[in-house]
Coordinates of C-alpha atoms in Angstrom, one line a residue:
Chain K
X1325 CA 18.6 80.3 223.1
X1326 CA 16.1 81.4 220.5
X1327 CA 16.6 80.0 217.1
X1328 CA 18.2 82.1 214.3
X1329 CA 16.0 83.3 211.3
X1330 CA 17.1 84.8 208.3
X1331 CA 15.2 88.5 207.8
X1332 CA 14.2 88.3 204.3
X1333 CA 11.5 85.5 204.4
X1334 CA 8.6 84.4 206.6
X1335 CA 9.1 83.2 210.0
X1336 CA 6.7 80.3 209.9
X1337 CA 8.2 78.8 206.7
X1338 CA 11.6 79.1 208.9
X1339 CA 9.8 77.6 211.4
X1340 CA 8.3 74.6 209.2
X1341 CA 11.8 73.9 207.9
X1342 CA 14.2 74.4 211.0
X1343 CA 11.2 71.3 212.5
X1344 CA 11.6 69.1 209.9
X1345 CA 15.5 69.5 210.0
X1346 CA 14.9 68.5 213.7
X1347 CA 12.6 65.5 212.6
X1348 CA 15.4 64.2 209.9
X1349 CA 18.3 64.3 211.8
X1350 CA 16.7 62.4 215.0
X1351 CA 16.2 65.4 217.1
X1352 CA 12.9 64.8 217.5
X1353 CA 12.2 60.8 216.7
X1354 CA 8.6 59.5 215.3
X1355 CA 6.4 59.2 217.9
X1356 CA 7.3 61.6 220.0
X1357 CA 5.2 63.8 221.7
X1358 CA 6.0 67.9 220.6
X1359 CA 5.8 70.6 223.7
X1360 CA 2.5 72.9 223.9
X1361 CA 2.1 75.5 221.1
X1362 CA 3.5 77.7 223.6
X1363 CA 5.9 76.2 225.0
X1364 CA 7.3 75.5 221.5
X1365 CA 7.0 79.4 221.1
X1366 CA 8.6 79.8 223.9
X1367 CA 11.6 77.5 223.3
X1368 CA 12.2 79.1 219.3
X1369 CA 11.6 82.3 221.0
X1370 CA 8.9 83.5 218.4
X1371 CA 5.3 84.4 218.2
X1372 CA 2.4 81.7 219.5
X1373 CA 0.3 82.3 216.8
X1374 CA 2.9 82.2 213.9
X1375 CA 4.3 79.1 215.9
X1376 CA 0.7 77.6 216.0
X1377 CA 0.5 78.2 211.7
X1378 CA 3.9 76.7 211.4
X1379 CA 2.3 73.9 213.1
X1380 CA -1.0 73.5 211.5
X1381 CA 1.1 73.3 208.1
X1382 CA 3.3 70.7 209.2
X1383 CA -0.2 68.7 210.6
X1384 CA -1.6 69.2 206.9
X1385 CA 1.2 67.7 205.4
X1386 CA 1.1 64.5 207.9
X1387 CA 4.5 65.2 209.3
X1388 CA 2.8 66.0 212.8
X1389 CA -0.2 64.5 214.0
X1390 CA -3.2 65.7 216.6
X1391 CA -3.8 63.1 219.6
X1392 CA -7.5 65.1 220.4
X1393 CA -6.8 66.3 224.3
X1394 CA -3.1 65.1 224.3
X1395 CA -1.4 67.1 222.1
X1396 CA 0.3 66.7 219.0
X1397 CA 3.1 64.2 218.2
X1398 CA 5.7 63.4 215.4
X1399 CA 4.0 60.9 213.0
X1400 CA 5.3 57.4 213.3
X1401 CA 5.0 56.9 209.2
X1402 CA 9.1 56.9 208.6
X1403 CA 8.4 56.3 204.7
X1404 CA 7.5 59.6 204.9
X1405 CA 10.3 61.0 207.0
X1406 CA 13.0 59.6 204.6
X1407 CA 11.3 61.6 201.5
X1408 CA 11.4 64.8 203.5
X1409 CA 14.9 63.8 204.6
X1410 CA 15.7 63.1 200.7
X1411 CA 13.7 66.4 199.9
X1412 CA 15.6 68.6 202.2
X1413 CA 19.1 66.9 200.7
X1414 CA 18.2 67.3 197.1
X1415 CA 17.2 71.0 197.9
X1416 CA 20.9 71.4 199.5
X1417 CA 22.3 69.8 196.3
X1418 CA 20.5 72.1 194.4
X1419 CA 22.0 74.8 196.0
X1420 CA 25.3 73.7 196.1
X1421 CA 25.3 72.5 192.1
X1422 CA 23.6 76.6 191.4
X1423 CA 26.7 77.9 193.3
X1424 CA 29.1 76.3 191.7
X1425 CA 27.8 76.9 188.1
X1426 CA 28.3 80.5 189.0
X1427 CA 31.4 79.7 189.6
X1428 CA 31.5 78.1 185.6
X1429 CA 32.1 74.5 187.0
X1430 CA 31.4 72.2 184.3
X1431 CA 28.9 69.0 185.9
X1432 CA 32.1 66.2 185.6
X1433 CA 34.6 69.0 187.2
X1434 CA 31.8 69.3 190.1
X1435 CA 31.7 65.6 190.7
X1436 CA 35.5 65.2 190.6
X1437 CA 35.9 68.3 193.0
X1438 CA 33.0 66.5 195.0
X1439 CA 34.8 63.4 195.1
X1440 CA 38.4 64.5 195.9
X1441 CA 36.7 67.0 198.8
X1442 CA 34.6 63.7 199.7
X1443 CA 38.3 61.6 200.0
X1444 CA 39.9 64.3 202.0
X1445 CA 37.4 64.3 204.6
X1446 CA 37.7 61.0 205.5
X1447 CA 41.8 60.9 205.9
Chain Q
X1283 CA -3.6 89.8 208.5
X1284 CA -3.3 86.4 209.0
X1285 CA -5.3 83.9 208.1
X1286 CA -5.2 81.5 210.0
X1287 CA -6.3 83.5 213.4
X1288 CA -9.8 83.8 212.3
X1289 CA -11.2 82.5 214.7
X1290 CA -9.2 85.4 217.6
X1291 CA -10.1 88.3 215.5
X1292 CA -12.7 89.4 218.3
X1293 CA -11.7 93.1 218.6
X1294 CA -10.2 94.3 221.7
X1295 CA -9.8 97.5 221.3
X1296 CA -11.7 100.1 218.6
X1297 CA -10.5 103.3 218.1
X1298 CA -13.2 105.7 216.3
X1299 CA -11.8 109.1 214.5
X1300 CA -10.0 109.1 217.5
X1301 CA -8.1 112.7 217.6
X1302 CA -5.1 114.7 220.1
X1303 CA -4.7 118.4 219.4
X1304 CA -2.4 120.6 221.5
X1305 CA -3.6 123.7 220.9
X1306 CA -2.2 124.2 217.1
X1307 CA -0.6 121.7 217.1
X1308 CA -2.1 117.8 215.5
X1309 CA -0.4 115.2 217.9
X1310 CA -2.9 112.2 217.0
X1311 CA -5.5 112.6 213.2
X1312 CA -8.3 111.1 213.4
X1313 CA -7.3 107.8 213.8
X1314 CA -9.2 104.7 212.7
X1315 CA -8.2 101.6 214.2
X1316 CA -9.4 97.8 215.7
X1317 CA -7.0 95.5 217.2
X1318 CA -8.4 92.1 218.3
X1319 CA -7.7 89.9 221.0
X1320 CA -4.8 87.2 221.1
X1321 CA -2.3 89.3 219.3
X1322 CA 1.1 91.3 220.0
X1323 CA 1.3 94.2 217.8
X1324 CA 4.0 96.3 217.8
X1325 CA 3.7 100.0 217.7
X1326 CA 6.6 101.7 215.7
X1327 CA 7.1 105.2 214.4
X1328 CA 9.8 107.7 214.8
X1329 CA 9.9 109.8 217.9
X1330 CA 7.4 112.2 218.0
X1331 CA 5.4 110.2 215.8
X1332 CA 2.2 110.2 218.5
X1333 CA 2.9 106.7 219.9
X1334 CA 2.9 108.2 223.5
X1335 CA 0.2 110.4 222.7
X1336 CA -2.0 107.3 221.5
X1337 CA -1.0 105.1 225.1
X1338 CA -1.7 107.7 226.9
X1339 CA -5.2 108.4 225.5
X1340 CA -5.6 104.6 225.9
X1341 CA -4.4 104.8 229.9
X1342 CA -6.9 108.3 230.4
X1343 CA -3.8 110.2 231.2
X1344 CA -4.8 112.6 228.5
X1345 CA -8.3 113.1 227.1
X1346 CA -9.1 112.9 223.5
X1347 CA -9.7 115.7 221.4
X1348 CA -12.3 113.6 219.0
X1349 CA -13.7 110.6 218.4
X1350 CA -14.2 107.4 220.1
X1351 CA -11.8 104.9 222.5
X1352 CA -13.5 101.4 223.3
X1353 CA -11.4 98.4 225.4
X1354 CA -13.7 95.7 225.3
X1355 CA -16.7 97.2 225.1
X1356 CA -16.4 99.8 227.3
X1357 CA -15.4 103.6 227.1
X1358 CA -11.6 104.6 228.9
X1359 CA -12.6 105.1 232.3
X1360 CA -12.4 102.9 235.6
X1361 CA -13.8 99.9 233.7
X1362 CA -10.9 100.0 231.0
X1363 CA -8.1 100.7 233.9
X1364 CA -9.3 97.1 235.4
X1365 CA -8.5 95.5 232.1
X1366 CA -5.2 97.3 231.0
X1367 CA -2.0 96.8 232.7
X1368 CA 0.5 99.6 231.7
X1369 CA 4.6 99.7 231.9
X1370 CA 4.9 103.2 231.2
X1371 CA 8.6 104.4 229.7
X1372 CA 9.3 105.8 233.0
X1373 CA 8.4 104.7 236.6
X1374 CA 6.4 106.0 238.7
X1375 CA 6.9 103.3 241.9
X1376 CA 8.7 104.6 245.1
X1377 CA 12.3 103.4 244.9
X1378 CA 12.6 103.2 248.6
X1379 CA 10.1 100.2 248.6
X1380 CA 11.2 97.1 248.9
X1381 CA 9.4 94.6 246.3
X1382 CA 7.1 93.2 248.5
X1383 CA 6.0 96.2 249.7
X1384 CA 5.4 96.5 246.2
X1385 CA 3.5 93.3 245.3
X1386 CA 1.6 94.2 248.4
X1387 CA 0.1 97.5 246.7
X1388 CA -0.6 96.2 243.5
X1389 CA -2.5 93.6 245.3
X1390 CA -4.2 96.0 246.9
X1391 CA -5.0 98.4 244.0
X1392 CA -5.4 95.1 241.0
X1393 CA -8.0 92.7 241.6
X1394 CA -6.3 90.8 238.8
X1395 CA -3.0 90.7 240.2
X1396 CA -1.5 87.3 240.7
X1397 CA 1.5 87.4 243.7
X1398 CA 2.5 83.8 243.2
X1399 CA 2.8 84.5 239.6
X1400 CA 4.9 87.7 240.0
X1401 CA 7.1 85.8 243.1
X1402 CA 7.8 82.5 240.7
X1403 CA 9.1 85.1 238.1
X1404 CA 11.1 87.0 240.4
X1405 CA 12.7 83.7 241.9
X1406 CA 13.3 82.7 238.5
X1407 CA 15.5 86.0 237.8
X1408 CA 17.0 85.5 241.4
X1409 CA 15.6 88.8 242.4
X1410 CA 15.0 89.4 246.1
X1411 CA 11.5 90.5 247.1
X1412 CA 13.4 91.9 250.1
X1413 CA 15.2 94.0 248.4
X1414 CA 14.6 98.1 247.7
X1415 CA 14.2 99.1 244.8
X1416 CA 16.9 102.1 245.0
X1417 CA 19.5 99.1 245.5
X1418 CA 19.2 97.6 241.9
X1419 CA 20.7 98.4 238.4
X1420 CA 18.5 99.8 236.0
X1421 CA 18.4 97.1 234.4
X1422 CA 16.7 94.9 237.7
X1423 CA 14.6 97.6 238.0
X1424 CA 12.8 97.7 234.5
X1425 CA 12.2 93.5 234.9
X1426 CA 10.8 94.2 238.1
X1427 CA 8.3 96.4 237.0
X1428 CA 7.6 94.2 234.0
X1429 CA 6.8 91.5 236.4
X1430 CA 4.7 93.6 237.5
X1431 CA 3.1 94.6 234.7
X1432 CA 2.2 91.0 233.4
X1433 CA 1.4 89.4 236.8
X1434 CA -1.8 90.8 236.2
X1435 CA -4.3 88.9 234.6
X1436 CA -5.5 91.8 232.5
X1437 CA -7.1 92.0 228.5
X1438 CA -4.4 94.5 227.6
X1439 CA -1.0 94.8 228.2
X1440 CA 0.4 98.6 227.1
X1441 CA 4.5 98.1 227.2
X1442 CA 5.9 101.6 226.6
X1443 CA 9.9 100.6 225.2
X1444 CA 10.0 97.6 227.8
X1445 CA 13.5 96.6 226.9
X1446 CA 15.4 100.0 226.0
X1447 CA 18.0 100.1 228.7
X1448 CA 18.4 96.4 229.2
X1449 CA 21.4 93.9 228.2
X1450 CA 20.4 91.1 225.5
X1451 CA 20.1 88.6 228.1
X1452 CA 17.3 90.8 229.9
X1453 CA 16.0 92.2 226.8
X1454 CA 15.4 87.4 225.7
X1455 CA 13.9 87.1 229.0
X1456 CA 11.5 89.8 229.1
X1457 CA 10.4 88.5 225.4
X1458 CA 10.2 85.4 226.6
X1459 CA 7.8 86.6 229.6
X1460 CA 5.6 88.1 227.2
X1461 CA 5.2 84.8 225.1
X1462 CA 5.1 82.6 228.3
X1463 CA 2.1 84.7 229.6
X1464 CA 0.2 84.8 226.4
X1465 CA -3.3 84.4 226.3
X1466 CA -5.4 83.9 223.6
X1467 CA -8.0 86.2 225.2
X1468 CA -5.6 89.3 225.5
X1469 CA -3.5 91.5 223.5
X1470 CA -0.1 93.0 223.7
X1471 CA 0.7 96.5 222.4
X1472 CA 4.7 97.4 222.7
X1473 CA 6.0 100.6 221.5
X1474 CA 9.7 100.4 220.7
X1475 CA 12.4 101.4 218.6
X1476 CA 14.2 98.2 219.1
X1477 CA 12.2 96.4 216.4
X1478 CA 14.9 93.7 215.2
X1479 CA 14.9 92.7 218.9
X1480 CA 10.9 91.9 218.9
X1481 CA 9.8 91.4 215.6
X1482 CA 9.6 88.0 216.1
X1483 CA 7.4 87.8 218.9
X1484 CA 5.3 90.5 217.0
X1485 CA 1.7 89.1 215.0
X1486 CA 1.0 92.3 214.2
X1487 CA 3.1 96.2 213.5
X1488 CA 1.1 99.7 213.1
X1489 CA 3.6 102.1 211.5
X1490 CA 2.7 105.8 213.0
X1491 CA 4.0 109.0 210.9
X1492 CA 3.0 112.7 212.1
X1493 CA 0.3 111.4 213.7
X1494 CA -1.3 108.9 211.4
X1495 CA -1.7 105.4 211.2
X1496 CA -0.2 104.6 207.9
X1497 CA 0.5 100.8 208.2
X1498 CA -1.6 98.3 209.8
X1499 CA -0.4 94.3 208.9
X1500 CA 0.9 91.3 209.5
X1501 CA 5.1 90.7 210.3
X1502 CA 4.7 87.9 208.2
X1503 CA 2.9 90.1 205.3
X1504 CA 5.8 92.3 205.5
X1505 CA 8.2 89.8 205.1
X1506 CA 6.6 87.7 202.5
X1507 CA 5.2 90.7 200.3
X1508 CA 9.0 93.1 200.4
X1509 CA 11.5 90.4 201.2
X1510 CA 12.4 92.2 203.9
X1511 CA 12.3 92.5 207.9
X1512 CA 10.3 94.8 209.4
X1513 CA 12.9 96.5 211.1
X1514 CA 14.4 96.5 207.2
X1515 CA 11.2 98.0 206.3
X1516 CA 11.2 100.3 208.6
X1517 CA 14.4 101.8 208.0
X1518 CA 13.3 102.1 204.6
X1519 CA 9.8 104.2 205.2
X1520 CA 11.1 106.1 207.6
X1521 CA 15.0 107.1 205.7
X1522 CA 16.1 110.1 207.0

């Protein structure tokens, strides 16, 4: 299956996030070694060359790293994959908080709805 | 375009003021266009727009009217045929052949052509090479001649609507075909109307309106610049 991407923005910024996502929640763990350029494209079902620039970011920003002839691999620095992973949370808190001060939620009625929806879950 | 392909941009193909009359009647203007090597690029427009006017002045099924054609350095002619591999919209193989009879011409005919590449695809689809052609849905038919089409090892691949008439799980595997056999050294051109389907296998889109060239750029410009997909985009240029 080709991954989903939403039609207003970029691909490769899709791209760049749905690979970290992967990274954070242990699909892919530090260390390990990514497939080909395109192979990858092949797999998310999307362009080489916008594959390759999703890539290239993600090597700029130390997340992936270049093994000369090898090929590229996850970096093994997890400091760095626990802020992205407390990045990518606080972004999805951010969201959820805008959301529900559309809905005129005052911030203690959004951590008492938080907390009672929190409780509920775990019975 | 994008940035970060600088180093691909080697053009492929260079069209010069190329022009198509009929009679009266403007098919192609003067049209003023480079495409390098190593991308896909979608070719959209409405129909009659002059996309099949354009890839069949690229194939020398038709002869220009003006102006200039070049595929890799050369002019159309028997050196541009060896480098372009063409699925036209409608076929033109002999459905009482069987497929290897097939593979067996375009062997003959393509020095580029690559049989174990075409038989490894058509195992993969569980396609019998034994088979005739007449036997098969339409469906069979149009991957076949896709295989095909990109079993050669050629600089351009001309795909005239290759996955009109397909169900989505034909339509994913022939756009997964064309990203499997992509080469840095060769370009793509598909003509289609199904542009959600492949936008995201696209680098690259050319709008064509009455004949003209009026958008030449990146998917990924479209997207970032109108907040849109192309096939969004699209919609919106072309409103009826």
């Amino acid at each position: 299956m080709a991954w989903k991407f939403d039609s207003d923005r970029p691909i490769y910024t899709q791209l760049l996030e749905q690979i970290k996502l992967g990274i954070v929640s242990n699909q892919y763990l530090p260390g390990d070694k990514l497939p080909s350029v395109r192979d990858f494209a092949f797999i998310a079902g999307v362009n080489p060359n916008t594959m390759q620039r999703a890539l290239s970011q993600l090597e700029q920003q130390g997340i992936i790293f270049t093994n000369r002839t090898e090929g590229k691999y996850i970096t093994t620095d997890t400091n760095l994959i626990t802020q992205m992973r407390e990045s990518i949370a606080k972004e999805q808190v951010h969201t959820f908080c805008e959301k529900m001060r559309k809905l005129n939620y005052s911030t203690s009625e959004i951590i008492s709805l938080l907390s009672d929806v929190l409780k509920e879950e775990e019975v | 375009m994008n940035k970060t392909n600088a180093t691909s941009l080697t053009p492929l193909l260079v069209c010069q003021n190329l022009s198509k009359q009929y009679g009266s009647f403007t098919a192609l203007f003067p049209m003023n266009l480079i495409i390098p090597k190593g991308r896909i690029v979608g070719l959209l427009g409405p129909n009659g727009s002059g996309k099949t006017t354009f890839i069949k002045l690229l194939n020398g099924l038709i002869t220009k009217s003006s102006g200039d054609i070049q595929v890799d350095g050369n002019p159309i002619g028997v050196e541009s045929k060896k480098v372009i591999s063409y699925l036209p919209d409608r076929t033109y193989l002999n459905m009482s052949n069987t497929v290897n009879e097939i593979l067996d011409l375009f062997e003959d005919f393509y020095e580029d052509f690559d049989r174990s590449r075409a038989l490894s695809m058509l195992e993969s689809l569980q396609i019998d090479p034994k088979s005739r052609l007449k036997t098969m849905s339409k469906g069979t038919k149009e991957k076949v001649q896709l295989i095909l089409v990109m079993s050669r090892n050629a600089k351009l691949y001309i795909l005239d609507e290759p996955i009109a008439g397909v169900d989505p799980a034909a339509r994913d595997y022939i756009l997964r075909t064309i990203i499997q056999n992509y080469n840095p050294n060769a370009t793509v051109i598909i003509a289609t109307h199904l542009i959600s389907d492949i936008e995201q296998i696209l680098d690259d889109v050319i709008f064509l309106q009455n004949g003209q060239v009026t958008l030449y750029t990146s998917v990924e410009e479209i997207r970032a610049t109108h907040g849109k997909s192309v096939d969004e985009y699209f919609r919106e240029v072309f409103r009826c």
